[in-house]
Amino acid sequence: MKESVRIIRFAIVGTLNALITALVVWLLMHIEGEDYITANVIAYIIAQVHNFIWCKYWIFPLETDNKKNGIWHQILFFAGAFLLAYTTQFLFLLMLVELLHCNEYLAQFLGLFIYGAVNFMTNRHVTFR
């Protein structure tokens, strides 16, 4: 598959994940009154399950003959990619809100771009290679 097609597919799924994340953050912060940190953690975990399914079967499809392409191998490395991307995004979020006094909703939105970039690169070059 051409890299440009892969990036477009990742952008489509990323947009869906951003909408899921934004909806969950909004529901938890605005409707349920949760703080921005709790809302962020829960939203990203929910979106991550959605993301794995699309990455495995549509963005980074691989042959299953090779042991390194097995589902448990991919889940482990996908979880690692998530932790790296999420940690980077979360530190960015904390910096924006706590140090720069940025609006919590805007900071959540900007964090999506940090998360997406780290997540794509890690999954492309480690999880689904």
mmCIF file of N, CA and C in Angstrom:
data_model
loop_
_atom_site.group_PDB
_atom_site.id
_atom_site.type_symbol
_atom_site.label_atom_id
_atom_site.label_comp_id
_atom_site.label_asym_id
_atom_site.label_seq_id
_atom_site.Cartn_x
_atom_site.Cartn_y
_atom_site.Cartn_z
ATOM 1 N N MET A 1 0.850 -1.174 0.000
ATOM 2 C CA MET A 1 0.000 0.000 0.000
ATOM 3 C C MET A 1 0.900 1.244 0.000
ATOM 4 N N LYS A 2 0.514 2.230 -0.788
ATOM 5 C CA LYS A 2 1.276 3.473 -0.857
ATOM 6 C C LYS A 2 1.193 4.200 0.480
ATOM 7 N N GLU A 3 2.290 4.847 0.836
ATOM 8 C CA GLU A 3 2.349 5.564 2.111
ATOM 9 C C GLU A 3 1.323 6.694 2.165
ATOM 10 N N SER A 4 1.056 7.338 1.036
ATOM 11 C CA SER A 4 0.067 8.424 1.014
ATOM 12 C C SER A 4 -1.333 7.894 1.338
ATOM 13 N N VAL A 5 -1.671 6.710 0.845
ATOM 14 C CA VAL A 5 -2.960 6.083 1.143
ATOM 15 C C VAL A 5 -3.033 5.749 2.626
ATOM 16 N N ARG A 6 -1.947 5.213 3.164
ATOM 17 C CA ARG A 6 -1.882 4.870 4.582
ATOM 18 C C ARG A 6 -2.087 6.123 5.453
ATOM 19 N N ILE A 7 -1.460 7.208 5.079
ATOM 20 C CA ILE A 7 -1.586 8.450 5.850
ATOM 21 C C ILE A 7 -3.014 8.988 5.766
ATOM 22 N N ILE A 8 -3.625 8.922 4.603
ATOM 23 C CA ILE A 8 -5.026 9.367 4.463
ATOM 24 C C ILE A 8 -5.943 8.498 5.316
ATOM 25 N N ARG A 9 -5.734 7.192 5.273
ATOM 26 C CA ARG A 9 -6.547 6.296 6.105
ATOM 27 C C ARG A 9 -6.343 6.603 7.587
ATOM 28 N N PHE A 10 -5.086 6.841 7.972
ATOM 29 C CA PHE A 10 -4.795 7.170 9.365
ATOM 30 C C PHE A 10 -5.485 8.474 9.766
ATOM 31 N N ALA A 11 -5.499 9.439 8.866
ATOM 32 C CA ALA A 11 -6.172 10.719 9.141
ATOM 33 C C ALA A 11 -7.680 10.519 9.313
ATOM 34 N N ILE A 12 -8.274 9.658 8.503
ATOM 35 C CA ILE A 12 -9.716 9.378 8.623
ATOM 36 C C ILE A 12 -10.016 8.734 9.974
ATOM 37 N N VAL A 13 -9.262 7.696 10.306
ATOM 38 C CA VAL A 13 -9.474 7.020 11.592
ATOM 39 C C VAL A 13 -9.122 7.960 12.740
ATOM 40 N N GLY A 14 -8.079 8.740 12.557
ATOM 41 C CA GLY A 14 -7.701 9.718 13.579
ATOM 42 C C GLY A 14 -8.789 10.743 13.820
ATOM 43 N N THR A 15 -9.455 11.161 12.764
ATOM 44 C CA THR A 15 -10.573 12.098 12.901
ATOM 45 C C THR A 15 -11.717 11.457 13.684
ATOM 46 N N LEU A 16 -12.022 10.205 13.366
ATOM 47 C CA LEU A 16 -13.049 9.481 14.130
ATOM 48 C C LEU A 16 -12.640 9.351 15.594
ATOM 49 N N ASN A 17 -11.371 9.034 15.834
ATOM 50 C CA ASN A 17 -10.885 8.932 17.213
ATOM 51 C C ASN A 17 -10.954 10.275 17.919
ATOM 52 N N ALA A 18 -10.632 11.335 17.207
ATOM 53 C CA ALA A 18 -10.717 12.676 17.803
ATOM 54 C C ALA A 18 -12.154 13.003 18.184
ATOM 55 N N LEU A 19 -13.100 12.632 17.322
ATOM 56 C CA LEU A 19 -14.510 12.872 17.630
ATOM 57 C C LEU A 19 -14.959 12.047 18.837
ATOM 58 N N ILE A 20 -14.537 10.793 18.881
ATOM 59 C CA ILE A 20 -14.856 9.944 20.037
ATOM 60 C C ILE A 20 -14.253 10.550 21.309
ATOM 61 N N THR A 21 -12.983 10.919 21.233
ATOM 62 C CA THR A 21 -12.298 11.495 22.389
ATOM 63 C C THR A 21 -12.980 12.788 22.827
ATOM 64 N N ALA A 22 -13.268 13.663 21.884
ATOM 65 C CA ALA A 22 -13.910 14.941 22.215
ATOM 66 C C ALA A 22 -15.287 14.727 22.835
ATOM 67 N N LEU A 23 -16.047 13.802 22.284
ATOM 68 C CA LEU A 23 -17.378 13.515 22.820
ATOM 69 C C LEU A 23 -17.296 12.987 24.252
ATOM 70 N N VAL A 24 -16.400 12.038 24.475
ATOM 71 C CA VAL A 24 -16.264 11.471 25.822
ATOM 72 C C VAL A 24 -15.757 12.528 26.799
ATOM 73 N N VAL A 25 -14.767 13.325 26.390
ATOM 74 C CA VAL A 25 -14.265 14.408 27.251
ATOM 75 C C VAL A 25 -15.399 15.370 27.583
ATOM 76 N N TRP A 26 -16.149 15.778 26.584
ATOM 77 C CA TRP A 26 -17.249 16.714 26.810
ATOM 78 C C TRP A 26 -18.297 16.107 27.748
ATOM 79 N N LEU A 27 -18.682 14.862 27.479
ATOM 80 C CA LEU A 27 -19.680 14.208 28.336
ATOM 81 C C LEU A 27 -19.200 14.127 29.783
ATOM 82 N N LEU A 28 -17.950 13.734 29.960
ATOM 83 C CA LEU A 28 -17.441 13.576 31.320
ATOM 84 C C LEU A 28 -17.217 14.909 32.021
ATOM 85 N N MET A 29 -16.715 15.908 31.308
ATOM 86 C CA MET A 29 -16.447 17.203 31.948
ATOM 87 C C MET A 29 -17.708 18.038 32.092
ATOM 88 N N HIS A 30 -18.473 18.127 31.030
ATOM 89 C CA HIS A 30 -19.621 19.032 31.012
ATOM 90 C C HIS A 30 -20.853 18.412 31.673
ATOM 91 N N ILE A 31 -21.142 17.179 31.363
ATOM 92 C CA ILE A 31 -22.357 16.530 31.870
ATOM 93 C C ILE A 31 -22.114 15.908 33.250
ATOM 94 N N GLU A 32 -21.011 15.163 33.379
ATOM 95 C CA GLU A 32 -20.744 14.443 34.628
ATOM 96 C C GLU A 32 -19.938 15.246 35.644
ATOM 97 N N GLY A 33 -19.329 16.344 35.210
ATOM 98 C CA GLY A 33 -18.564 17.188 36.132
ATOM 99 C C GLY A 33 -17.201 16.633 36.524
ATOM 100 N N GLU A 34 -16.673 15.710 35.742
ATOM 101 C CA GLU A 34 -15.342 15.152 36.028
ATOM 102 C C GLU A 34 -14.267 16.191 35.718
ATOM 103 N N ASP A 35 -13.098 16.033 36.346
ATOM 104 C CA ASP A 35 -11.997 16.943 36.057
ATOM 105 C C ASP A 35 -11.367 16.572 34.710
ATOM 106 N N TYR A 36 -10.586 17.473 34.169
ATOM 107 C CA TYR A 36 -10.044 17.279 32.820
ATOM 108 C C TYR A 36 -9.084 16.105 32.732
ATOM 109 N N ILE A 37 -8.392 15.763 33.818
ATOM 110 C CA ILE A 37 -7.452 14.650 33.792
ATOM 111 C C ILE A 37 -8.199 13.314 33.690
ATOM 112 N N THR A 38 -9.201 13.114 34.531
ATOM 113 C CA THR A 38 -9.996 11.887 34.487
ATOM 114 C C THR A 38 -10.672 11.735 33.129
ATOM 115 N N ALA A 39 -11.245 12.810 32.637
ATOM 116 C CA ALA A 39 -11.908 12.785 31.333
ATOM 117 C C ALA A 39 -10.925 12.410 30.231
ATOM 118 N N ASN A 40 -9.730 12.939 30.295
ATOM 119 C CA ASN A 40 -8.710 12.665 29.288
ATOM 120 C C ASN A 40 -8.312 11.193 29.292
ATOM 121 N N VAL A 41 -8.048 10.630 30.444
ATOM 122 C CA VAL A 41 -7.630 9.231 30.551
ATOM 123 C C VAL A 41 -8.708 8.303 30.000
ATOM 124 N N ILE A 42 -9.937 8.479 30.439
ATOM 125 C CA ILE A 42 -11.037 7.613 30.007
ATOM 126 C C ILE A 42 -11.286 7.747 28.504
ATOM 127 N N ALA A 43 -11.282 8.967 27.996
ATOM 128 C CA ALA A 43 -11.545 9.194 26.572
ATOM 129 C C ALA A 43 -10.498 8.526 25.688
ATOM 130 N N TYR A 44 -9.230 8.641 26.058
ATOM 131 C CA TYR A 44 -8.175 8.047 25.241
ATOM 132 C C TYR A 44 -8.212 6.526 25.282
ATOM 133 N N ILE A 45 -8.557 5.942 26.408
ATOM 134 C CA ILE A 45 -8.652 4.487 26.477
ATOM 135 C C ILE A 45 -9.773 3.984 25.576
ATOM 136 N N ILE A 46 -10.920 4.644 25.619
ATOM 137 C CA ILE A 46 -12.043 4.250 24.758
ATOM 138 C C ILE A 46 -11.669 4.377 23.280
ATOM 139 N N ALA A 47 -11.078 5.494 22.901
ATOM 140 C CA ALA A 47 -10.694 5.710 21.505
ATOM 141 C C ALA A 47 -9.610 4.725 21.064
ATOM 142 N N GLN A 48 -8.767 4.293 21.994
ATOM 143 C CA GLN A 48 -7.678 3.383 21.641
ATOM 144 C C GLN A 48 -8.188 2.021 21.183
ATOM 145 N N VAL A 49 -9.237 1.524 21.796
ATOM 146 C CA VAL A 49 -9.813 0.249 21.368
ATOM 147 C C VAL A 49 -10.309 0.368 19.927
ATOM 148 N N HIS A 50 -11.014 1.432 19.632
ATOM 149 C CA HIS A 50 -11.490 1.719 18.282
ATOM 150 C C HIS A 50 -10.307 1.806 17.313
ATOM 151 N N ASN A 51 -9.263 2.489 17.727
ATOM 152 C CA ASN A 51 -8.087 2.711 16.905
ATOM 153 C C ASN A 51 -7.383 1.400 16.550
ATOM 154 N N PHE A 52 -7.240 0.493 17.499
ATOM 155 C CA PHE A 52 -6.535 -0.763 17.238
ATOM 156 C C PHE A 52 -7.207 -1.562 16.122
ATOM 157 N N ILE A 53 -8.507 -1.661 16.184
ATOM 158 C CA ILE A 53 -9.237 -2.446 15.183
ATOM 159 C C ILE A 53 -8.998 -1.879 13.779
ATOM 160 N N TRP A 54 -9.123 -0.571 13.619
ATOM 161 C CA TRP A 54 -8.907 0.050 12.309
ATOM 162 C C TRP A 54 -7.452 -0.052 11.866
ATOM 163 N N CYS A 55 -6.513 0.136 12.796
ATOM 164 C CA CYS A 55 -5.097 0.034 12.426
ATOM 165 C C CYS A 55 -4.754 -1.373 11.964
ATOM 166 N N LYS A 56 -5.209 -2.356 12.684
ATOM 167 C CA LYS A 56 -4.869 -3.744 12.363
ATOM 168 C C LYS A 56 -5.418 -4.185 11.007
ATOM 169 N N TYR A 57 -6.640 -3.828 10.714
ATOM 170 C CA TYR A 57 -7.284 -4.378 9.512
ATOM 171 C C TYR A 57 -7.351 -3.429 8.313
ATOM 172 N N TRP A 58 -7.163 -2.130 8.522
ATOM 173 C CA TRP A 58 -7.352 -1.209 7.407
ATOM 174 C C TRP A 58 -6.143 -0.331 7.122
ATOM 175 N N ILE A 59 -5.481 0.160 8.158
ATOM 176 C CA ILE A 59 -4.358 1.077 7.941
ATOM 177 C C ILE A 59 -3.042 0.331 7.750
ATOM 178 N N PHE A 60 -2.782 -0.648 8.606
ATOM 179 C CA PHE A 60 -1.524 -1.385 8.569
ATOM 180 C C PHE A 60 -1.775 -2.895 8.441
ATOM 181 N N PRO A 61 -2.526 -3.353 7.439
ATOM 182 C CA PRO A 61 -2.789 -4.793 7.341
ATOM 183 C C PRO A 61 -1.494 -5.557 7.035
ATOM 184 N N LEU A 62 -1.317 -6.693 7.722
ATOM 185 C CA LEU A 62 -0.117 -7.501 7.549
ATOM 186 C C LEU A 62 -0.487 -8.948 7.298
ATOM 187 N N GLU A 63 0.460 -9.682 6.725
ATOM 188 C CA GLU A 63 0.291 -11.126 6.572
ATOM 189 C C GLU A 63 0.352 -11.753 7.954
ATOM 190 N N THR A 64 -0.467 -12.756 8.198
ATOM 191 C CA THR A 64 -0.491 -13.375 9.521
ATOM 192 C C THR A 64 0.383 -14.612 9.633
ATOM 193 N N ASP A 65 1.131 -14.988 8.576
ATOM 194 C CA ASP A 65 1.978 -16.178 8.632
ATOM 195 C C ASP A 65 3.147 -15.986 9.598
ATOM 196 N N ASN A 66 3.625 -14.788 9.699
ATOM 197 C CA ASN A 66 4.790 -14.493 10.505
ATOM 198 C C ASN A 66 4.388 -14.336 11.969
ATOM 199 N N LYS A 67 5.159 -14.972 12.859
ATOM 200 C CA LYS A 67 4.839 -14.914 14.294
ATOM 201 C C LYS A 67 4.836 -13.479 14.820
ATOM 202 N N LYS A 68 5.716 -12.631 14.285
ATOM 203 C CA LYS A 68 5.770 -11.249 14.758
ATOM 204 C C LYS A 68 4.501 -10.473 14.383
ATOM 205 N N ASN A 69 3.708 -11.000 13.472
ATOM 206 C CA ASN A 69 2.470 -10.344 13.082
ATOM 207 C C ASN A 69 1.260 -10.920 13.813
ATOM 208 N N GLY A 70 1.483 -11.771 14.803
ATOM 209 C CA GLY A 70 0.395 -12.357 15.568
ATOM 210 C C GLY A 70 -0.345 -11.300 16.384
ATOM 211 N N ILE A 71 -1.585 -11.608 16.708
ATOM 212 C CA ILE A 71 -2.446 -10.652 17.413
ATOM 213 C C ILE A 71 -1.864 -10.229 18.759
ATOM 214 N N TRP A 72 -1.295 -11.151 19.529
ATOM 215 C CA TRP A 72 -0.766 -10.784 20.854
ATOM 216 C C TRP A 72 0.472 -9.914 20.723
ATOM 217 N N HIS A 73 1.284 -10.192 19.737
ATOM 218 C CA HIS A 73 2.449 -9.352 19.470
ATOM 219 C C HIS A 73 1.997 -7.933 19.117
ATOM 220 N N GLN A 74 1.014 -7.839 18.242
ATOM 221 C CA GLN A 74 0.522 -6.527 17.836
ATOM 222 C C GLN A 74 -0.144 -5.789 18.998
ATOM 223 N N ILE A 75 -0.914 -6.500 19.805
ATOM 224 C CA ILE A 75 -1.563 -5.850 20.954
ATOM 225 C C ILE A 75 -0.511 -5.302 21.918
ATOM 226 N N LEU A 76 0.517 -6.083 22.183
ATOM 227 C CA LEU A 76 1.575 -5.640 23.089
ATOM 228 C C LEU A 76 2.270 -4.387 22.559
ATOM 229 N N PHE A 77 2.674 -4.426 21.297
ATOM 230 C CA PHE A 77 3.369 -3.271 20.728
ATOM 231 C C PHE A 77 2.418 -2.083 20.528
ATOM 232 N N PHE A 78 1.165 -2.347 20.209
ATOM 233 C CA PHE A 78 0.181 -1.281 20.068
ATOM 234 C C PHE A 78 -0.040 -0.591 21.411
ATOM 235 N N ALA A 79 -0.095 -1.388 22.478
ATOM 236 C CA ALA A 79 -0.240 -0.820 23.819
ATOM 237 C C ALA A 79 0.979 0.030 24.167
ATOM 238 N N GLY A 80 2.167 -0.433 23.784
ATOM 239 C CA GLY A 80 3.376 0.355 24.012
ATOM 240 C C GLY A 80 3.363 1.663 23.237
ATOM 241 N N ALA A 81 2.905 1.597 21.991
ATOM 242 C CA ALA A 81 2.801 2.807 21.166
ATOM 243 C C ALA A 81 1.795 3.773 21.782
ATOM 244 N N PHE A 82 0.688 3.212 22.262
ATOM 245 C CA PHE A 82 -0.324 4.038 22.931
ATOM 246 C C PHE A 82 0.273 4.718 24.152
ATOM 247 N N LEU A 83 0.987 3.970 24.983
ATOM 248 C CA LEU A 83 1.564 4.553 26.200
ATOM 249 C C LEU A 83 2.541 5.678 25.875
ATOM 250 N N LEU A 84 3.359 5.483 24.862
ATOM 251 C CA LEU A 84 4.301 6.528 24.457
ATOM 252 C C LEU A 84 3.559 7.762 23.936
ATOM 253 N N ALA A 85 2.606 7.546 23.024
ATOM 254 C CA ALA A 85 1.857 8.668 22.446
ATOM 255 C C ALA A 85 1.004 9.358 23.513
ATOM 256 N N TYR A 86 0.377 8.559 24.373
ATOM 257 C CA TYR A 86 -0.481 9.134 25.400
ATOM 258 C C TYR A 86 0.330 9.921 26.423
ATOM 259 N N THR A 87 1.467 9.388 26.840
ATOM 260 C CA THR A 87 2.312 10.097 27.803
ATOM 261 C C THR A 87 2.778 11.427 27.230
ATOM 262 N N THR A 88 3.191 11.419 25.982
ATOM 263 C CA THR A 88 3.618 12.659 25.330
ATOM 264 C C THR A 88 2.479 13.668 25.293
ATOM 265 N N GLN A 89 1.299 13.213 24.888
ATOM 266 C CA GLN A 89 0.115 14.069 24.830
ATOM 267 C C GLN A 89 -0.266 14.574 26.207
ATOM 268 N N PHE A 90 -0.225 13.695 27.209
ATOM 269 C CA PHE A 90 -0.645 14.053 28.565
ATOM 270 C C PHE A 90 0.279 15.105 29.171
ATOM 271 N N LEU A 91 1.580 14.959 28.965
ATOM 272 C CA LEU A 91 2.527 15.964 29.453
ATOM 273 C C LEU A 91 2.305 17.308 28.755
ATOM 274 N N PHE A 92 2.010 17.247 27.461
ATOM 275 C CA PHE A 92 1.683 18.457 26.701
ATOM 276 C C PHE A 92 0.423 19.113 27.265
ATOM 277 N N LEU A 93 -0.599 18.298 27.543
ATOM 278 C CA LEU A 93 -1.847 18.795 28.134
ATOM 279 C C LEU A 93 -1.590 19.473 29.472
ATOM 280 N N LEU A 94 -0.846 18.820 30.349
ATOM 281 C CA LEU A 94 -0.542 19.399 31.656
ATOM 282 C C LEU A 94 0.226 20.708 31.523
ATOM 283 N N MET A 95 1.182 20.741 30.602
ATOM 284 C CA MET A 95 1.951 21.957 30.385
ATOM 285 C C MET A 95 1.040 23.103 29.946
ATOM 286 N N LEU A 96 0.162 22.821 28.986
ATOM 287 C CA LEU A 96 -0.732 23.872 28.493
ATOM 288 C C LEU A 96 -1.668 24.378 29.587
ATOM 289 N N VAL A 97 -2.269 23.463 30.333
ATOM 290 C CA VAL A 97 -3.270 23.862 31.337
ATOM 291 C C VAL A 97 -2.620 24.433 32.590
ATOM 292 N N GLU A 98 -1.655 23.723 33.145
ATOM 293 C CA GLU A 98 -1.089 24.108 34.441
ATOM 294 C C GLU A 98 -0.054 25.223 34.349
ATOM 295 N N LEU A 99 0.777 25.193 33.325
ATOM 296 C CA LEU A 99 1.836 26.202 33.223
ATOM 297 C C LEU A 99 1.441 27.408 32.382
ATOM 298 N N LEU A 100 0.743 27.152 31.275
ATOM 299 C CA LEU A 100 0.394 28.247 30.368
ATOM 300 C C LEU A 100 -1.048 28.722 30.531
ATOM 301 N N HIS A 101 -1.791 28.091 31.429
ATOM 302 C CA HIS A 101 -3.178 28.463 31.758
ATOM 303 C C HIS A 101 -4.083 28.502 30.527
ATOM 304 N N CYS A 102 -3.891 27.540 29.677
ATOM 305 C CA CYS A 102 -4.700 27.389 28.469
ATOM 306 C C CYS A 102 -6.059 26.808 28.850
ATOM 307 N N ASN A 103 -7.074 27.132 28.093
ATOM 308 C CA ASN A 103 -8.401 26.564 28.275
ATOM 309 C C ASN A 103 -8.309 25.038 28.203
ATOM 310 N N GLU A 104 -8.970 24.340 29.124
ATOM 311 C CA GLU A 104 -8.882 22.877 29.203
ATOM 312 C C GLU A 104 -9.392 22.189 27.941
ATOM 313 N N TYR A 105 -10.456 22.713 27.345
ATOM 314 C CA TYR A 105 -10.996 22.112 26.115
ATOM 315 C C TYR A 105 -10.042 22.331 24.936
ATOM 316 N N LEU A 106 -9.483 23.528 24.828
ATOM 317 C CA LEU A 106 -8.525 23.814 23.759
ATOM 318 C C LEU A 106 -7.270 22.953 23.917
ATOM 319 N N ALA A 107 -6.805 22.810 25.141
ATOM 320 C CA ALA A 107 -5.621 21.994 25.402
ATOM 321 C C ALA A 107 -5.873 20.527 25.022
ATOM 322 N N GLN A 108 -7.065 20.027 25.319
ATOM 323 C CA GLN A 108 -7.421 18.659 24.929
ATOM 324 C C GLN A 108 -7.366 18.522 23.405
ATOM 325 N N PHE A 109 -7.909 19.513 22.703
ATOM 326 C CA PHE A 109 -7.928 19.495 21.236
ATOM 327 C C PHE A 109 -6.505 19.527 20.673
ATOM 328 N N LEU A 110 -5.672 20.405 21.164
ATOM 329 C CA LEU A 110 -4.301 20.508 20.666
ATOM 330 C C LEU A 110 -3.509 19.236 20.957
ATOM 331 N N GLY A 111 -3.794 18.614 22.070
ATOM 332 C CA GLY A 111 -3.117 17.371 22.425
ATOM 333 C C GLY A 111 -3.389 16.244 21.448
ATOM 334 N N LEU A 112 -4.533 16.291 20.780
ATOM 335 C CA LEU A 112 -4.861 15.267 19.788
ATOM 336 C C LEU A 112 -3.818 15.201 18.669
ATOM 337 N N PHE A 113 -3.286 16.340 18.284
ATOM 338 C CA PHE A 113 -2.304 16.384 17.202
ATOM 339 C C PHE A 113 -0.969 15.785 17.641
ATOM 340 N N ILE A 114 -0.574 16.070 18.873
ATOM 341 C CA ILE A 114 0.649 15.484 19.424
ATOM 342 C C ILE A 114 0.494 13.967 19.487
ATOM 343 N N TYR A 115 -0.630 13.534 20.039
ATOM 344 C CA TYR A 115 -0.910 12.108 20.165
ATOM 345 C C TYR A 115 -0.906 11.425 18.787
ATOM 346 N N GLY A 116 -1.582 12.009 17.835
ATOM 347 C CA GLY A 116 -1.693 11.415 16.508
ATOM 348 C C GLY A 116 -0.348 11.240 15.827
ATOM 349 N N ALA A 117 0.500 12.239 15.913
ATOM 350 C CA ALA A 117 1.808 12.168 15.257
ATOM 351 C C ALA A 117 2.681 11.078 15.880
ATOM 352 N N VAL A 118 2.759 11.050 17.198
ATOM 353 C CA VAL A 118 3.580 10.034 17.870
ATOM 354 C C VAL A 118 2.994 8.637 17.638
ATOM 355 N N ASN A 119 1.680 8.522 17.704
ATOM 356 C CA ASN A 119 1.015 7.236 17.527
ATOM 357 C C ASN A 119 1.251 6.675 16.116
ATOM 358 N N PHE A 120 1.109 7.513 15.094
ATOM 359 C CA PHE A 120 1.320 7.042 13.723
ATOM 360 C C PHE A 120 2.748 6.543 13.539
ATOM 361 N N MET A 121 3.712 7.350 13.937
ATOM 362 C CA MET A 121 5.105 6.993 13.718
ATOM 363 C C MET A 121 5.477 5.706 14.458
ATOM 364 N N THR A 122 5.029 5.565 15.669
ATOM 365 C CA THR A 122 5.359 4.373 16.449
ATOM 366 C C THR A 122 4.688 3.131 15.871
ATOM 367 N N ASN A 123 3.427 3.233 15.532
ATOM 368 C CA ASN A 123 2.744 2.068 14.961
ATOM 369 C C ASN A 123 3.279 1.723 13.580
ATOM 370 N N ARG A 124 3.586 2.710 12.795
ATOM 371 C CA ARG A 124 4.085 2.472 11.440
ATOM 372 C C ARG A 124 5.452 1.782 11.468
ATOM 373 N N HIS A 125 6.321 2.231 12.370
ATOM 374 C CA HIS A 125 7.702 1.748 12.355
ATOM 375 C C HIS A 125 8.009 0.666 13.385
ATOM 376 N N VAL A 126 7.080 0.378 14.291
ATOM 377 C CA VAL A 126 7.341 -0.647 15.304
ATOM 378 C C VAL A 126 6.249 -1.720 15.304
ATOM 379 N N THR A 127 5.003 -1.327 15.553
ATOM 380 C CA THR A 127 3.927 -2.304 15.740
ATOM 381 C C THR A 127 3.594 -3.067 14.473
ATOM 382 N N PHE A 128 3.370 -2.364 13.382
ATOM 383 C CA PHE A 128 2.887 -2.992 12.145
ATOM 384 C C PHE A 128 3.926 -2.919 11.033
ATOM 385 N N ARG A 129 5.131 -3.331 11.300
ATOM 386 C CA ARG A 129 6.194 -3.276 10.274
ATOM 387 C C ARG A 129 6.377 -4.592 9.591
#
